[in-house]
Amino acid sequence: MPQLFCSINSISKFLTREPEEAHLFFVPFAPETSTRSIARLVRELRTKYPYWNRTLGADHFFISPEGIDFSSDRNALELKKNSVQISVFPTISGNFIPHKDISLPPVTTSSLPLSHAPVNHASTTSGDFIPHKDISLTPADAKSSLALSHAPVKTAPTILGYLKWDGKTELDLVNELKLDSEFIVESEPSDHIVRRVDTSKFCLFFYHNAADVAAHMTEAMASGCVPVMIVDRPVQDFPLTDVLRWSEMALLIGNSRGAQGLKAVLGGVTEDRYERMRELCVAAAHHMVWNAEPQPFDAFHMVIYQLWMRRHTIRYTRREDF
């Protein structure tokens, strides 16, 4: 996924080779780069170029799929604390700083038809991208230049919850869910996943199972299946948090509640609230689609928008060299 972002960015109109035109500076390094090598890279940026010292790296960004941990080396620590980190959702606990970091929307392997994001009819004749706050949540009937795609007409769900299980983790909870006729749990590859998603009100995900979340969350949302993250701590690294109100379109439920507690929470969602969540999920899915050639308001543009919002960085006092 980071490679996809870099590949698209390399041909986008947002890239400049002129430092004085840049809002942010990209710090490239491979995912497997050691902390010592990262510290050396930051030291070189600080000594060879004038840009790092202006903000101590606050107007720089880097990509690390799992996020980088805190380090005792002051150069690596500056990168961690000040620069914008782009990681892959879900990110390892402790490796994500919510007020500045960004997580990439998952690249789906969906067999569902995921359409492009709506076109901004108010864009300039040159096709320039115009960032807009909360664009995916603009009501379709509001006086707005942005069109919100409605949730597809869907037959009444016959299943309360669907879980695509990795066959390994959270065995106790999974065994409880298997005994309840209102849940379907599948662990083997299936040709019926589209039908399962279409006939389920909620799609369940274990937050720590990154592969499952990445593969199926976007397709579930596009189909109007409300995502439920099973996790025992707050989730602060949802994709596109500057754009999407995840608290209004997803549920977080602790694993400790067990199957009955999970069922009670899902059953307690009113029809009006559920329908609103479903509509927001479908609208949000449009902004989580990756295209080889960027389209207005797709995942690439939304990540760029979040970076653009961070251009107003805190101007830190220059430190003494060491």
XYZ file of N, CA and C in Angstrom, residues 5 8-9 11-14 102 104-105 116-118 120 123 127-132 135 240 242-243 286-309:
147
model
N 0.803 4.347 -2.838
C 0.704 5.784 -2.595
C 1.875 6.525 -3.236
N 1.536 6.592 -7.089
C 0.537 7.553 -7.558
C 1.035 8.978 -7.355
N 1.650 9.222 -6.202
C 2.124 10.574 -5.903
C 3.202 11.026 -6.882
N 3.333 10.704 -9.954
C 2.781 11.219 -11.214
C 1.673 12.247 -10.966
N 1.492 12.632 -9.703
C 0.403 13.552 -9.385
C 0.850 14.998 -9.549
N -0.130 15.883 -9.601
C 0.145 17.311 -9.749
C 0.519 17.968 -8.427
N 0.504 17.198 -7.341
C 0.807 17.758 -6.033
C 2.299 17.724 -5.714
N -1.296 9.937 10.149
C -2.328 9.563 9.179
C -2.214 8.069 8.909
N -3.412 5.001 6.150
C -3.906 4.823 4.790
C -5.148 3.942 4.774
N -6.154 4.279 3.979
C -7.293 3.374 3.795
C -6.805 2.054 3.212
N -16.173 5.018 -8.148
C -15.316 6.139 -7.802
C -16.054 7.102 -6.888
N -15.280 7.968 -6.264
C -15.870 9.009 -5.437
C -16.627 9.986 -6.322
N -17.602 10.701 -5.754
C -18.370 11.654 -6.548
C -17.492 12.775 -7.075
N -16.498 16.533 -8.021
C -16.754 17.877 -7.513
C -17.122 18.769 -8.688
N -15.362 22.252 -9.194
C -13.920 22.361 -9.369
C -13.607 23.325 -10.494
N -9.302 21.558 -13.352
C -9.428 20.291 -12.641
C -8.680 20.263 -11.332
N -8.340 21.428 -10.785
C -7.602 21.468 -9.534
C -8.422 20.867 -8.404
N -7.731 20.167 -7.528
C -8.384 19.571 -6.367
C -8.632 20.643 -5.321
N -9.878 20.755 -4.855
C -10.225 21.736 -3.836
C -10.579 20.999 -2.558
N -9.706 21.017 -1.537
C -10.019 20.320 -0.297
C -11.284 20.872 0.336
N -12.043 20.000 0.970
C -13.308 20.390 1.576
C -13.500 19.563 2.833
N -16.205 16.026 3.474
C -16.884 15.988 2.188
C -17.786 14.780 2.033
N -8.555 8.384 7.400
C -9.256 9.609 7.004
C -10.050 10.227 8.154
N -9.778 13.015 9.517
C -10.090 14.427 9.309
C -11.309 14.608 8.415
N -11.742 13.542 7.780
C -12.813 13.620 6.793
C -14.048 12.835 7.225
N -16.666 5.395 -0.947
C -16.231 6.039 -2.184
C -14.877 6.724 -1.999
N -14.625 7.220 -0.801
C -13.386 7.947 -0.539
C -12.259 7.022 -0.093
N -12.524 5.727 -0.027
C -11.508 4.762 0.387
C -11.077 3.867 -0.768
N -11.469 4.234 -1.977
C -11.107 3.468 -3.169
C -9.796 4.011 -3.739
N -8.858 3.104 -3.989
C -7.586 3.475 -4.619
C -7.687 3.238 -6.122
N -7.233 4.208 -6.901
C -7.223 4.090 -8.353
C -5.799 4.246 -8.865
N -5.439 3.444 -9.865
C -4.096 3.550 -10.439
C -3.852 4.955 -10.966
N -4.902 5.556 -11.520
C -4.856 6.960 -11.925
C -5.810 7.715 -11.017
N -5.318 8.647 -10.201
C -6.158 9.288 -9.180
C -7.423 9.910 -9.752
N -8.527 9.721 -9.026
C -9.806 10.321 -9.369
C -10.182 11.310 -8.268
N -10.964 12.336 -8.582
C -11.337 13.310 -7.545
C -11.961 12.634 -6.327
N -11.451 12.978 -5.158
C -11.996 12.528 -3.875
C -11.847 11.034 -3.616
N -10.909 10.375 -4.288
C -10.636 8.973 -3.965
C -9.645 8.915 -2.803
N -9.180 7.710 -2.466
C -8.331 7.538 -1.285
C -7.055 8.373 -1.372
N -6.433 8.402 -2.544
C -5.202 9.173 -2.687
C -5.443 10.649 -2.399
N -6.496 11.214 -2.983
C -6.780 12.627 -2.768
C -7.128 12.920 -1.306
N -7.782 11.974 -0.648
C -8.128 12.196 0.751
C -6.886 12.201 1.648
N -5.907 11.351 1.329
C -4.657 11.354 2.088
C -3.902 12.658 1.839
N -3.869 13.093 0.584
C -3.230 14.365 0.262
C -3.926 15.512 0.996
N -5.247 15.447 1.071
C -6.003 16.485 1.782
C -5.607 16.533 3.253
N -5.455 15.354 3.875
C -5.061 15.332 5.279
C -3.651 15.888 5.473
N -2.764 15.601 4.530
C -1.429 16.198 4.592
C -1.521 17.716 4.440
N -2.355 18.154 3.515
C -2.524 19.594 3.270
C -3.026 20.298 4.527
N -3.925 19.649 5.272
C -4.430 20.243 6.506
C -3.324 20.428 7.539
